[in-house]
Amino acid sequence: MTRRAKIVSTIGPACSSTEQITALVEAGIDVARLNMSHGDYPDHEAVFHRIRAAADATGRGVGILADLQGPKIRIGRFPDGPVRLTVGDEFTVTTDDVPGSRREVSTTYKGLPGDVSPGDSVLIDDGRVALKVTGVDGNHVRTTVTVGGMISDNKGLNLPGVPVSVPALTDKDERDLRWALRLGVDLVALSFVRTPADADICYQIMEEEGVRVPLIGKIEKPQAVERLPEIVAAFDGIMVARGDLGVELPLEQVPIVQKRAIELCREKARPVIVATQMLESMISAPRPTRAETSDVANAVFEGADAVMLSGETSVGQYPIESVLTMSRIVQTAEEAALQATHTLHRMPETVGGAIARAAAEVGAIVHAEALAAFTMSGETARRLSRYRSPIPLLAFTSVPAVRGRLAHVWGVETFVVPHADHTDAMFAQVEQALLELGRCQKGDKVVVVAGSPPGTHGSTNALRVHIIGDAITVQH
Ligand SMILES: Nc1ncnc2c1ncn2[C@@H]1O[C@H](COP(=O)(O)OP(=O)(O)OP(=O)(O)O)[C@@H](O)[C@H]1O
Ligand SMILES: CC(=O)C(=O)O
Ligand SMILES: [K+]
Ligand SMILES: [Mg+2]
């Protein structure tokens, strides 16, 4: 059996050559993530075209995800190199444009002095270094170091528990989003989501650009955790961004948020990606730890649609090995546990949802070889996917862009077919695809979900148990 949960791989300097990208695609990545926090447009554009070329060459569908930086606060640069801060040192973070030193560093976030008060913690570089605010004077935030360590250029700065006044979409994010949509990315992720309304700002820009791609809300702020059900509903998908989440919230909350997010997403038929440090030690070692191996397997057992590699592929020494290792862990976990189906207790609320649920059940009862969904927006495929059926799940679409937009969705394989004018033509397309791939034989059963009239959005209303061979007889 092939792997069902998807793999997202972050592209960075360690894996962006044509050869390496081809190797990543061959190793099995389903989604390539462009992190807009790093690199410039020409770099990302070159990577974009290399991924498309590698996907075409191998025939594998690979989605391209633009991950917007969001209102991430960063420190400035240290012209003389990284500095070490020691517990008890006094250290100033200032909005003045000063070179970084052992005594002070700049930040581009002008609101910092207004947002913090004495006693607040300031964390640098995912919490590796911690400061406590002692006072604010003008543009300067005075602190003492409570956890020492090295700090260097442009590291992230988090203010756990402090409601910051940064906008949901910065000017850079808006520029990056328009650039990504024009380039033709398949998926967009928004970082540091705080309210469901953050999605609307992105949808507005997509409307202005005339392209609507799935928008993934990244859960990495306590405000998002508090409003998780509404945020799941407002976005097209969710990423559990455990890196920042584990700094903004007590670490021990991370597994709980992950579990809740996966459950809520499956109820709402929203794909969910579990991200960050999944195989972290593979940045510098060819084998992961046992704990990391279990982390990946447990995300699969919990029902995640996709698992993500960050530094492991973007800057690590073993990018290809990381993908192969992750793929093996996922596949082995699925072989052991897929039959123990994840039951969904919640009843569907729409006709399309009811048909999808019935298709998964009928497929199991009649021992279908495949569940096939005709979809123009990808929605029917997402609805079928949430049942995590062990039966292969095939999406058929006449909109080529939909293939990349379903790349992160659990278990879905997408086929681009010509537009069908009536349902008989749809069955013929399913048959042809399955016979050509050698996936079915005459007499096999396939459950087909379709809408009538074909091509009408939201019209999914038909379920048929199709016997392979029948459509061909009809045509001749
Ligand atoms: N193009 C790049 N150039 C230099 N360093 C990079 C680049 N891409 C990533 N890195 C570094 O490698 C690490 C892992 O990269 P990745 O993009 O996976 O990071 P992340 O943790 O998801 O995002 P962020 O750094 O935005 O928090 C990051 O901490 C970053 O500092
Ligand atoms: C992926 C990401 O943004 C995080 O883990 O914080
Ligand atoms: K980012
Ligand atoms: Mg983050």
Coordinates of C-alpha atoms and ligand atoms in Angstrom, one line a residue:
M1 CA 0.0 0.0 0.0
T2 CA 1.2 3.5 -0.7
R3 CA 1.6 6.2 1.9
R4 CA -1.6 8.2 2.7
A5 CA -0.5 11.0 5.0
K6 CA 1.4 13.7 3.1
I7 CA 4.8 15.2 3.5
V8 CA 5.6 18.9 3.4
S9 CA 9.2 19.8 2.9
T10 CA 10.7 23.3 3.4
I11 CA 13.0 24.4 0.6
G12 CA 16.1 26.3 1.6
P13 CA 19.8 26.6 0.8
A14 CA 20.5 23.0 1.6
C15 CA 18.2 21.6 -1.0
S16 CA 17.4 24.1 -3.7
S17 CA 19.6 23.0 -6.6
T18 CA 17.9 21.4 -9.6
E19 CA 19.4 18.0 -8.6
Q20 CA 18.4 18.2 -5.0
I21 CA 14.9 19.3 -5.8
T22 CA 14.5 16.5 -8.2
A23 CA 15.8 14.1 -5.5
L24 CA 13.3 15.5 -3.0
V25 CA 10.4 15.0 -5.4
E26 CA 11.6 11.5 -6.2
A27 CA 11.9 10.8 -2.5
G28 CA 8.3 11.5 -2.1
I29 CA 7.5 15.1 -1.0
D30 CA 3.9 16.1 -1.7
V31 CA 4.2 19.8 -0.9
A32 CA 7.2 22.1 -1.2
R33 CA 7.1 25.0 1.3
L34 CA 8.6 28.4 0.4
N35 CA 9.3 30.2 3.6
M36 CA 8.8 33.9 2.9
S37 CA 10.7 34.7 6.1
H38 CA 13.9 33.9 4.2
G39 CA 15.4 34.3 0.8
D40 CA 14.4 36.8 -2.0
Y41 CA 12.0 36.6 -4.9
P42 CA 14.5 35.5 -7.5
D43 CA 15.6 32.6 -5.3
H44 CA 12.0 31.6 -4.6
E45 CA 11.1 31.9 -8.3
A46 CA 13.9 29.7 -9.3
V47 CA 12.9 27.1 -6.8
F48 CA 9.2 27.3 -7.9
H49 CA 10.2 26.5 -11.5
R50 CA 12.5 23.7 -10.5
I51 CA 9.8 22.1 -8.4
R52 CA 7.3 22.3 -11.3
A53 CA 9.8 20.9 -13.7
A54 CA 10.7 18.0 -11.3
A55 CA 7.0 17.2 -10.7
D56 CA 6.3 17.2 -14.5
A57 CA 9.3 14.9 -15.1
T58 CA 8.4 12.4 -12.5
G59 CA 4.6 12.6 -13.0
R60 CA 4.1 13.2 -9.3
G61 CA 1.8 16.0 -8.2
V62 CA 3.7 18.4 -5.9
G63 CA 1.9 21.4 -4.4
I64 CA 3.8 24.6 -3.7
L65 CA 3.0 26.4 -0.5
A66 CA 4.0 30.1 0.2
D67 CA 4.3 30.5 3.9
L68 CA 4.0 34.2 4.7
Q69 CA 6.2 35.6 7.5
G70 CA 3.3 37.2 9.3
P71 CA 3.8 39.7 12.1
K72 CA 6.9 38.0 13.4
I73 CA 9.1 40.4 15.4
R74 CA 12.8 40.1 14.7
I75 CA 15.9 41.6 16.2
G76 CA 18.4 43.5 14.0
R77 CA 21.9 42.7 13.1
F78 CA 25.3 42.3 14.9
P79 CA 28.0 43.7 12.6
D80 CA 30.7 42.2 14.7
G81 CA 29.1 38.7 14.8
P82 CA 27.0 36.8 17.3
V83 CA 27.2 37.9 20.9
R84 CA 26.8 35.9 24.1
L85 CA 24.4 37.1 26.8
T86 CA 25.0 36.0 30.4
V87 CA 22.4 35.7 33.2
G88 CA 22.2 39.0 35.0
D89 CA 23.5 41.2 32.2
E90 CA 21.6 44.3 31.4
F91 CA 20.4 44.4 27.8
T92 CA 18.4 46.9 25.8
V93 CA 16.1 46.3 22.8
T94 CA 15.5 49.5 21.0
T95 CA 13.6 50.7 18.0
D96 CA 16.5 53.1 17.2
D97 CA 18.5 51.8 14.2
V98 CA 21.7 50.8 16.2
P99 CA 24.3 48.1 15.4
G100 CA 23.8 45.1 17.7
S101 CA 26.3 44.6 20.6
R102 CA 26.5 42.9 24.0
R103 CA 24.6 45.8 25.5
E104 CA 21.8 46.4 22.9
V105 CA 20.1 45.4 19.7
S106 CA 17.6 47.1 17.4
T107 CA 14.2 45.8 16.4
T108 CA 12.1 46.8 13.4
Y109 CA 8.9 46.5 15.5
K110 CA 8.2 50.1 16.4
G111 CA 5.4 49.1 18.8
L112 CA 7.6 47.2 21.2
P113 CA 8.1 50.0 23.8
G114 CA 4.4 50.6 23.9
D115 CA 3.4 47.0 24.2
V116 CA 5.6 45.8 27.0
S117 CA 5.6 46.5 30.7
P118 CA 8.1 45.8 33.5
G119 CA 8.0 42.1 34.4
D120 CA 7.2 40.9 30.9
S121 CA 9.4 38.2 29.3
V122 CA 11.1 38.7 26.0
L123 CA 12.2 35.5 24.3
I124 CA 14.8 35.5 21.5
D125 CA 15.5 32.7 19.0
D126 CA 12.6 30.3 19.9
G127 CA 13.2 30.9 23.6
R128 CA 16.8 30.0 23.6
V129 CA 17.6 33.3 25.3
A130 CA 15.2 35.0 27.8
L131 CA 15.1 38.6 29.0
K132 CA 12.9 40.2 31.7
V133 CA 11.7 43.8 31.1
T134 CA 12.8 46.1 33.9
G135 CA 11.6 49.4 32.4
V136 CA 10.8 51.3 29.2
D137 CA 12.3 54.7 28.4
G138 CA 11.4 56.3 25.1
N139 CA 12.4 53.9 22.3
H140 CA 14.3 51.7 24.6
V141 CA 13.2 48.6 26.4
R142 CA 15.5 47.8 29.3
T143 CA 15.9 44.2 30.4
T144 CA 18.0 41.8 32.4
V145 CA 19.0 38.4 31.0
T146 CA 17.3 35.5 32.7
V147 CA 18.4 32.7 30.4
G148 CA 21.8 33.3 28.7
G149 CA 23.1 32.2 25.3
M150 CA 24.3 33.3 21.9
I151 CA 22.1 35.7 19.8
S152 CA 22.7 36.6 16.2
D153 CA 21.3 38.5 13.2
N154 CA 17.6 38.7 12.6
K155 CA 16.5 36.1 15.2
G156 CA 12.8 36.0 16.1
L157 CA 11.6 37.7 19.2
N158 CA 8.5 36.5 21.1
L159 CA 6.5 38.3 23.8
P160 CA 4.5 35.4 25.4
G161 CA 1.2 36.6 26.9
V162 CA 1.6 40.2 25.7
P163 CA -1.1 41.3 23.2
V164 CA 1.0 42.9 20.5
S165 CA -0.4 45.6 18.3
V166 CA 1.1 44.3 15.0
P167 CA -1.2 44.0 12.0
A168 CA -2.3 40.5 10.9
L169 CA -0.9 41.1 7.5
T170 CA 2.2 43.4 7.3
D171 CA 3.1 45.4 4.2
K172 CA 5.7 42.7 3.4
D173 CA 3.1 39.9 3.7
E174 CA 0.8 41.7 1.3
R175 CA 3.5 42.2 -1.2
D176 CA 4.6 38.5 -0.8
L177 CA 1.0 37.3 -1.1
R178 CA 0.4 39.2 -4.3
W179 CA 3.8 38.0 -5.7
A180 CA 3.0 34.3 -4.7
L181 CA -0.5 34.4 -6.3
R182 CA 0.9 35.9 -9.5
L183 CA 3.6 33.3 -9.6
G184 CA 1.0 30.6 -9.3
V185 CA 1.5 28.9 -5.9
D186 CA -1.0 26.3 -4.9
L187 CA -1.4 27.0 -1.2
V188 CA -0.8 30.0 1.1
A189 CA -0.1 29.9 4.8
L190 CA -0.6 32.8 7.2
S191 CA 1.6 33.0 10.3
F192 CA 0.6 34.2 13.8
V193 CA -3.1 34.1 13.2
R194 CA -5.0 35.7 16.1
T195 CA -8.6 36.0 15.0
P196 CA -10.8 34.3 12.3
A197 CA -11.0 37.7 10.6
D198 CA -7.3 37.5 9.7
A199 CA -8.4 35.1 7.0
D200 CA -10.7 37.7 5.4
I201 CA -7.8 40.1 4.7
C202 CA -6.1 37.4 2.6
Y203 CA -9.3 36.4 0.9
Q204 CA -9.8 40.0 -0.1
I205 CA -6.4 40.1 -1.7
M206 CA -7.0 36.8 -3.5
E207 CA -10.2 38.3 -4.9
E208 CA -8.3 41.4 -6.1
E209 CA -5.7 39.1 -7.8
G210 CA -8.5 36.9 -9.2
V211 CA -7.1 33.6 -7.7
R212 CA -8.5 31.8 -4.8
V213 CA -6.1 29.2 -3.4
P214 CA -6.5 27.3 -0.1
L215 CA -5.4 29.5 2.9
I216 CA -3.8 27.7 5.8
G217 CA -4.0 29.4 9.2
K218 CA -1.0 28.7 11.4
I219 CA -1.7 28.1 15.0
E220 CA 1.1 29.6 17.0
K221 CA -0.4 32.3 19.2
P222 CA -2.5 31.8 22.4
Q223 CA -5.2 34.0 21.0
A224 CA -5.6 31.5 18.1
V225 CA -5.8 28.6 20.5
E226 CA -8.6 30.3 22.4
R227 CA -10.7 30.6 19.3
L228 CA -9.6 27.4 17.6
P229 CA -13.0 26.2 16.4
E230 CA -13.8 29.6 14.7
I231 CA -10.4 29.7 13.2
V232 CA -10.7 26.2 11.8
A233 CA -14.0 27.3 10.3
A234 CA -12.6 30.5 8.8
F235 CA -9.5 29.0 7.1
D236 CA -9.3 26.3 4.5
G237 CA -6.8 24.4 6.5
I238 CA -4.6 24.6 9.6
M239 CA -0.9 24.2 10.5
V240 CA 0.1 23.3 14.0
A241 CA 3.2 25.5 14.0
R242 CA 4.8 24.0 17.0
G243 CA 8.0 26.2 16.9
D244 CA 6.4 29.5 17.8
L245 CA 3.5 27.8 19.6
G246 CA 6.0 26.2 22.1
V247 CA 7.4 29.7 22.9
E248 CA 4.1 31.6 23.0
L249 CA 2.4 29.0 25.2
P250 CA 3.8 26.7 27.9
L251 CA 5.6 23.8 26.0
E252 CA 3.4 21.2 27.6
Q253 CA 0.3 22.7 25.9
V254 CA 1.8 21.9 22.4
P255 CA 0.6 18.2 22.3
I256 CA -2.8 19.2 23.6
V257 CA -3.3 21.9 21.0
Q258 CA -2.1 19.5 18.3
K259 CA -4.6 16.8 19.3
R260 CA -7.5 19.3 19.5
A261 CA -6.6 20.9 16.2
I262 CA -6.5 17.6 14.4
E263 CA -9.9 16.6 15.8
L264 CA -11.5 19.9 15.0
C265 CA -10.1 19.9 11.5
R266 CA -11.4 16.5 10.7
E267 CA -14.9 17.4 11.9
K268 CA -14.8 20.4 9.6
A269 CA -13.1 18.6 6.7
R270 CA -10.1 21.0 6.9
P271 CA -6.7 19.5 6.2
V272 CA -4.2 19.8 9.1
I273 CA -0.4 19.9 8.9
V274 CA 1.7 19.1 12.0
A275 CA 4.9 21.1 11.8
T276 CA 8.3 21.7 13.3
Q277 CA 11.1 19.6 14.9
M278 CA 9.5 16.4 13.7
L279 CA 13.0 14.9 12.8
E280 CA 15.0 17.9 14.2
S281 CA 18.1 15.9 15.0
M282 CA 18.4 14.9 11.3
I283 CA 19.6 18.5 10.6
S284 CA 23.0 17.1 11.6
A285 CA 22.6 13.3 11.9
P286 CA 21.6 10.7 9.4
R287 CA 19.2 9.0 11.8
P288 CA 16.5 10.5 13.9
T289 CA 15.9 9.9 17.7
R290 CA 13.4 7.4 18.9
A291 CA 11.3 10.2 20.3
E292 CA 11.2 11.9 16.9
T293 CA 10.3 8.7 15.2
S294 CA 7.4 8.3 17.6
D295 CA 6.4 11.9 17.1
V296 CA 5.9 11.4 13.4
A297 CA 4.0 8.1 13.9
N298 CA 1.8 9.6 16.6
A299 CA 0.8 12.5 14.3
V300 CA -0.3 9.9 11.8
F301 CA -2.2 7.9 14.5
E302 CA -3.9 11.1 15.6
G303 CA -5.1 11.7 12.1
A304 CA -2.9 14.5 10.7
D305 CA -3.3 15.1 7.0
A306 CA 0.4 16.0 6.6
V307 CA 3.6 16.1 8.5
M308 CA 6.2 18.8 7.8
L309 CA 10.0 19.1 7.6
S310 CA 11.6 22.5 8.2
G311 CA 15.3 22.9 9.0
E312 CA 15.7 19.2 8.3
T313 CA 15.4 19.9 4.6
S314 CA 15.9 23.6 4.3
V315 CA 19.3 23.9 6.0
G316 CA 20.1 20.4 7.2
Q317 CA 22.9 18.0 6.1
Y318 CA 20.5 15.2 5.2
P319 CA 17.5 16.6 3.3
I320 CA 16.8 13.5 1.2
E321 CA 17.4 11.1 4.0
S322 CA 15.0 13.1 6.1
V323 CA 12.2 12.7 3.5
L324 CA 12.9 9.0 3.0
T325 CA 13.0 8.4 6.8
M326 CA 9.7 10.4 7.4
S327 CA 8.1 8.5 4.5
R328 CA 9.1 5.2 6.0
I329 CA 7.8 6.1 9.4
V330 CA 4.5 7.3 8.1
Q331 CA 4.0 4.2 5.9
T332 CA 4.9 1.8 8.6
A333 CA 2.6 3.5 11.1
E334 CA -0.2 3.4 8.5
E335 CA 0.3 -0.3 7.8
A336 CA -0.1 -1.0 11.5
A337 CA -3.0 1.3 12.2
L338 CA -5.0 2.3 9.2
Q339 CA -7.6 -0.5 9.6
A340 CA -8.4 0.8 13.1
T341 CA -10.4 3.5 11.4
H342 CA -10.7 6.9 13.0
T343 CA -14.4 7.1 13.6
L344 CA -16.0 10.5 13.2
H345 CA -19.0 10.8 15.4
R346 CA -20.2 14.1 14.2
M347 CA -23.0 13.9 11.6
P348 CA -22.5 15.7 8.3
E349 CA -24.5 18.9 7.9
T350 CA -24.7 19.2 4.1
V351 CA -25.8 17.0 1.2
G352 CA -22.2 16.8 -0.1
G353 CA -21.0 15.8 3.4
A354 CA -23.7 13.1 3.7
I355 CA -22.8 11.7 0.3
A356 CA -19.1 11.6 1.2
R357 CA -19.8 9.7 4.4
A358 CA -22.1 7.3 2.6
A359 CA -19.4 6.7 0.0
A360 CA -16.8 5.7 2.6
E361 CA -19.3 3.4 4.3
V362 CA -20.5 1.8 1.0
G363 CA -17.0 1.4 -0.2
A364 CA -16.1 -0.6 2.9
I365 CA -19.2 -2.8 2.7
V366 CA -18.8 -3.6 -1.0
H367 CA -15.0 -4.0 -0.8
A368 CA -14.5 -1.2 -3.4
E369 CA -11.0 -0.9 -5.0
A370 CA -11.3 2.9 -4.9
L371 CA -13.4 5.8 -3.9
A372 CA -13.5 8.4 -6.7
A373 CA -14.7 11.9 -6.3
F374 CA -15.3 14.4 -9.1
T375 CA -14.5 17.8 -7.8
M376 CA -13.9 21.3 -9.2
S377 CA -13.0 23.1 -6.0
G378 CA -11.5 20.1 -4.2
E379 CA -14.1 20.2 -1.5
T380 CA -15.7 16.8 -2.2
A381 CA -12.2 15.2 -2.0
R382 CA -11.6 16.9 1.3
R383 CA -14.9 15.7 2.7
L384 CA -14.1 12.1 1.6
S385 CA -10.6 12.3 3.0
R386 CA -11.7 13.0 6.5
Y387 CA -13.0 9.5 6.9
R388 CA -9.4 8.2 6.6
S389 CA -10.7 5.2 4.7
P390 CA -8.1 2.5 3.9
I391 CA -9.5 2.4 0.4
P392 CA -7.5 4.5 -2.2
L393 CA -9.1 7.9 -2.7
L394 CA -8.9 9.4 -6.2
A395 CA -10.0 12.9 -7.0
F396 CA -10.9 13.7 -10.7
T397 CA -10.9 17.3 -11.8
S398 CA -11.1 19.2 -15.0
V399 CA -9.4 22.2 -13.3
P400 CA -5.6 21.5 -13.5
A401 CA -4.8 23.9 -10.6
V402 CA -6.9 21.8 -8.2
R403 CA -4.3 19.0 -8.2
G404 CA -1.8 21.2 -6.3
R405 CA -4.5 22.5 -4.1
L406 CA -5.2 19.0 -2.8
A407 CA -1.5 18.1 -2.4
H408 CA -1.6 18.3 1.4
V409 CA -4.9 16.5 1.8
W410 CA -4.7 13.0 3.4
G411 CA -4.8 10.1 1.0
V412 CA -5.9 12.0 -2.1
E413 CA -4.4 11.3 -5.5
T414 CA -5.6 13.7 -8.1
F415 CA -6.2 13.1 -11.8
V416 CA -6.8 15.9 -14.3
V417 CA -9.4 14.8 -16.9
P418 CA -11.3 16.6 -19.6
H419 CA -14.6 18.2 -18.6
A420 CA -17.4 15.7 -18.7
D421 CA -20.8 16.7 -19.9
H422 CA -22.7 13.9 -18.3
T423 CA -22.2 11.3 -15.6
D424 CA -21.7 8.4 -18.0
A425 CA -18.6 10.2 -19.3
M426 CA -17.4 10.5 -15.7
F427 CA -17.6 6.8 -15.1
A428 CA -15.7 6.2 -18.3
Q429 CA -12.9 8.6 -17.2
V430 CA -12.6 6.7 -13.8
E431 CA -12.4 3.4 -15.6
Q432 CA -9.9 4.6 -18.1
A433 CA -7.6 6.0 -15.5
L434 CA -7.7 3.0 -13.2
L435 CA -7.2 0.5 -16.1
E436 CA -4.3 2.5 -17.5
L437 CA -2.6 2.6 -14.2
G438 CA -3.2 -1.1 -13.7
R439 CA -5.0 -0.3 -10.5
C440 CA -8.2 -2.2 -11.3
Q441 CA -9.5 -5.1 -13.3
K442 CA -12.8 -5.8 -15.0
G443 CA -15.4 -6.6 -12.5
D444 CA -13.8 -4.5 -9.6
K445 CA -16.1 -2.1 -7.8
V446 CA -15.4 1.6 -7.5
V447 CA -17.6 4.0 -5.5
V448 CA -18.0 7.2 -7.5
V449 CA -19.2 10.5 -6.0
A450 CA -20.3 13.2 -8.5
G451 CA -22.4 16.2 -8.9
S452 CA -25.1 16.6 -11.5
P453 CA -25.2 18.6 -13.6
P454 CA -21.4 18.0 -13.9
G455 CA -19.4 21.1 -13.3
T456 CA -21.8 22.9 -11.0
H457 CA -20.2 23.9 -7.7
G458 CA -21.8 22.4 -4.6
S459 CA -23.9 20.1 -6.6
T460 CA -22.5 16.8 -5.2
N461 CA -25.6 14.6 -5.0
A462 CA -24.8 11.3 -6.6
L463 CA -23.2 8.1 -5.4
R464 CA -22.8 5.1 -7.6
V465 CA -21.2 1.7 -7.2
H466 CA -19.6 1.4 -10.6
I467 CA -18.4 -2.0 -11.9
I468 CA -15.2 -1.7 -14.0
G469 CA -16.0 -2.7 -17.5
D470 CA -19.5 -1.4 -17.5
A471 CA -18.7 2.1 -18.8
I472 CA -16.7 0.7 -21.7
T473 CA -19.6 -1.5 -22.8
V474 CA -21.9 1.5 -22.6
Q475 CA -19.6 3.5 -24.9
H476 CA -19.3 0.9 -27.7
Ligands
LIG1 N1 17.2 30.9 2.9 C1 17.7 30.8 4.1 N2 18.9 31.4 4.4 C2 19.4 31.3 5.6 N3 18.9 30.7 6.7 C3 17.8 30.0 6.5 C4 17.1 30.0 5.2 N4 16.0 29.3 5.3 C5 16.0 28.9 6.6 N5 17.0 29.3 7.3 C6 17.3 29.0 8.7 O1 17.0 27.7 8.9 C7 16.1 27.5 10.0 C8 15.0 26.5 9.5 O2 14.4 27.1 8.4 P1 12.8 27.0 8.1 O3 12.5 27.9 7.0 O4 12.4 25.6 8.1 O5 12.4 27.8 9.5 P2 11.1 27.9 10.4 O6 11.6 27.6 11.7 O7 9.9 27.3 9.9 O8 10.9 29.5 10.2 P3 11.4 30.8 10.8 O9 12.9 30.9 10.7 O10 10.7 31.8 9.9 O11 10.9 30.8 12.2 C9 15.5 28.8 10.3 O12 15.6 29.0 11.7 C10 16.4 29.8 9.6 O13 17.1 30.6 10.5
LIG2 C1 6.4 26.5 11.1 C2 6.4 27.6 12.0 O1 6.1 28.7 11.7 C3 6.6 27.3 13.4 O2 6.7 26.1 13.8 O3 6.6 28.3 14.2
K3 K 7.1 31.9 7.8
MG4 MG 6.3 30.1 13.3

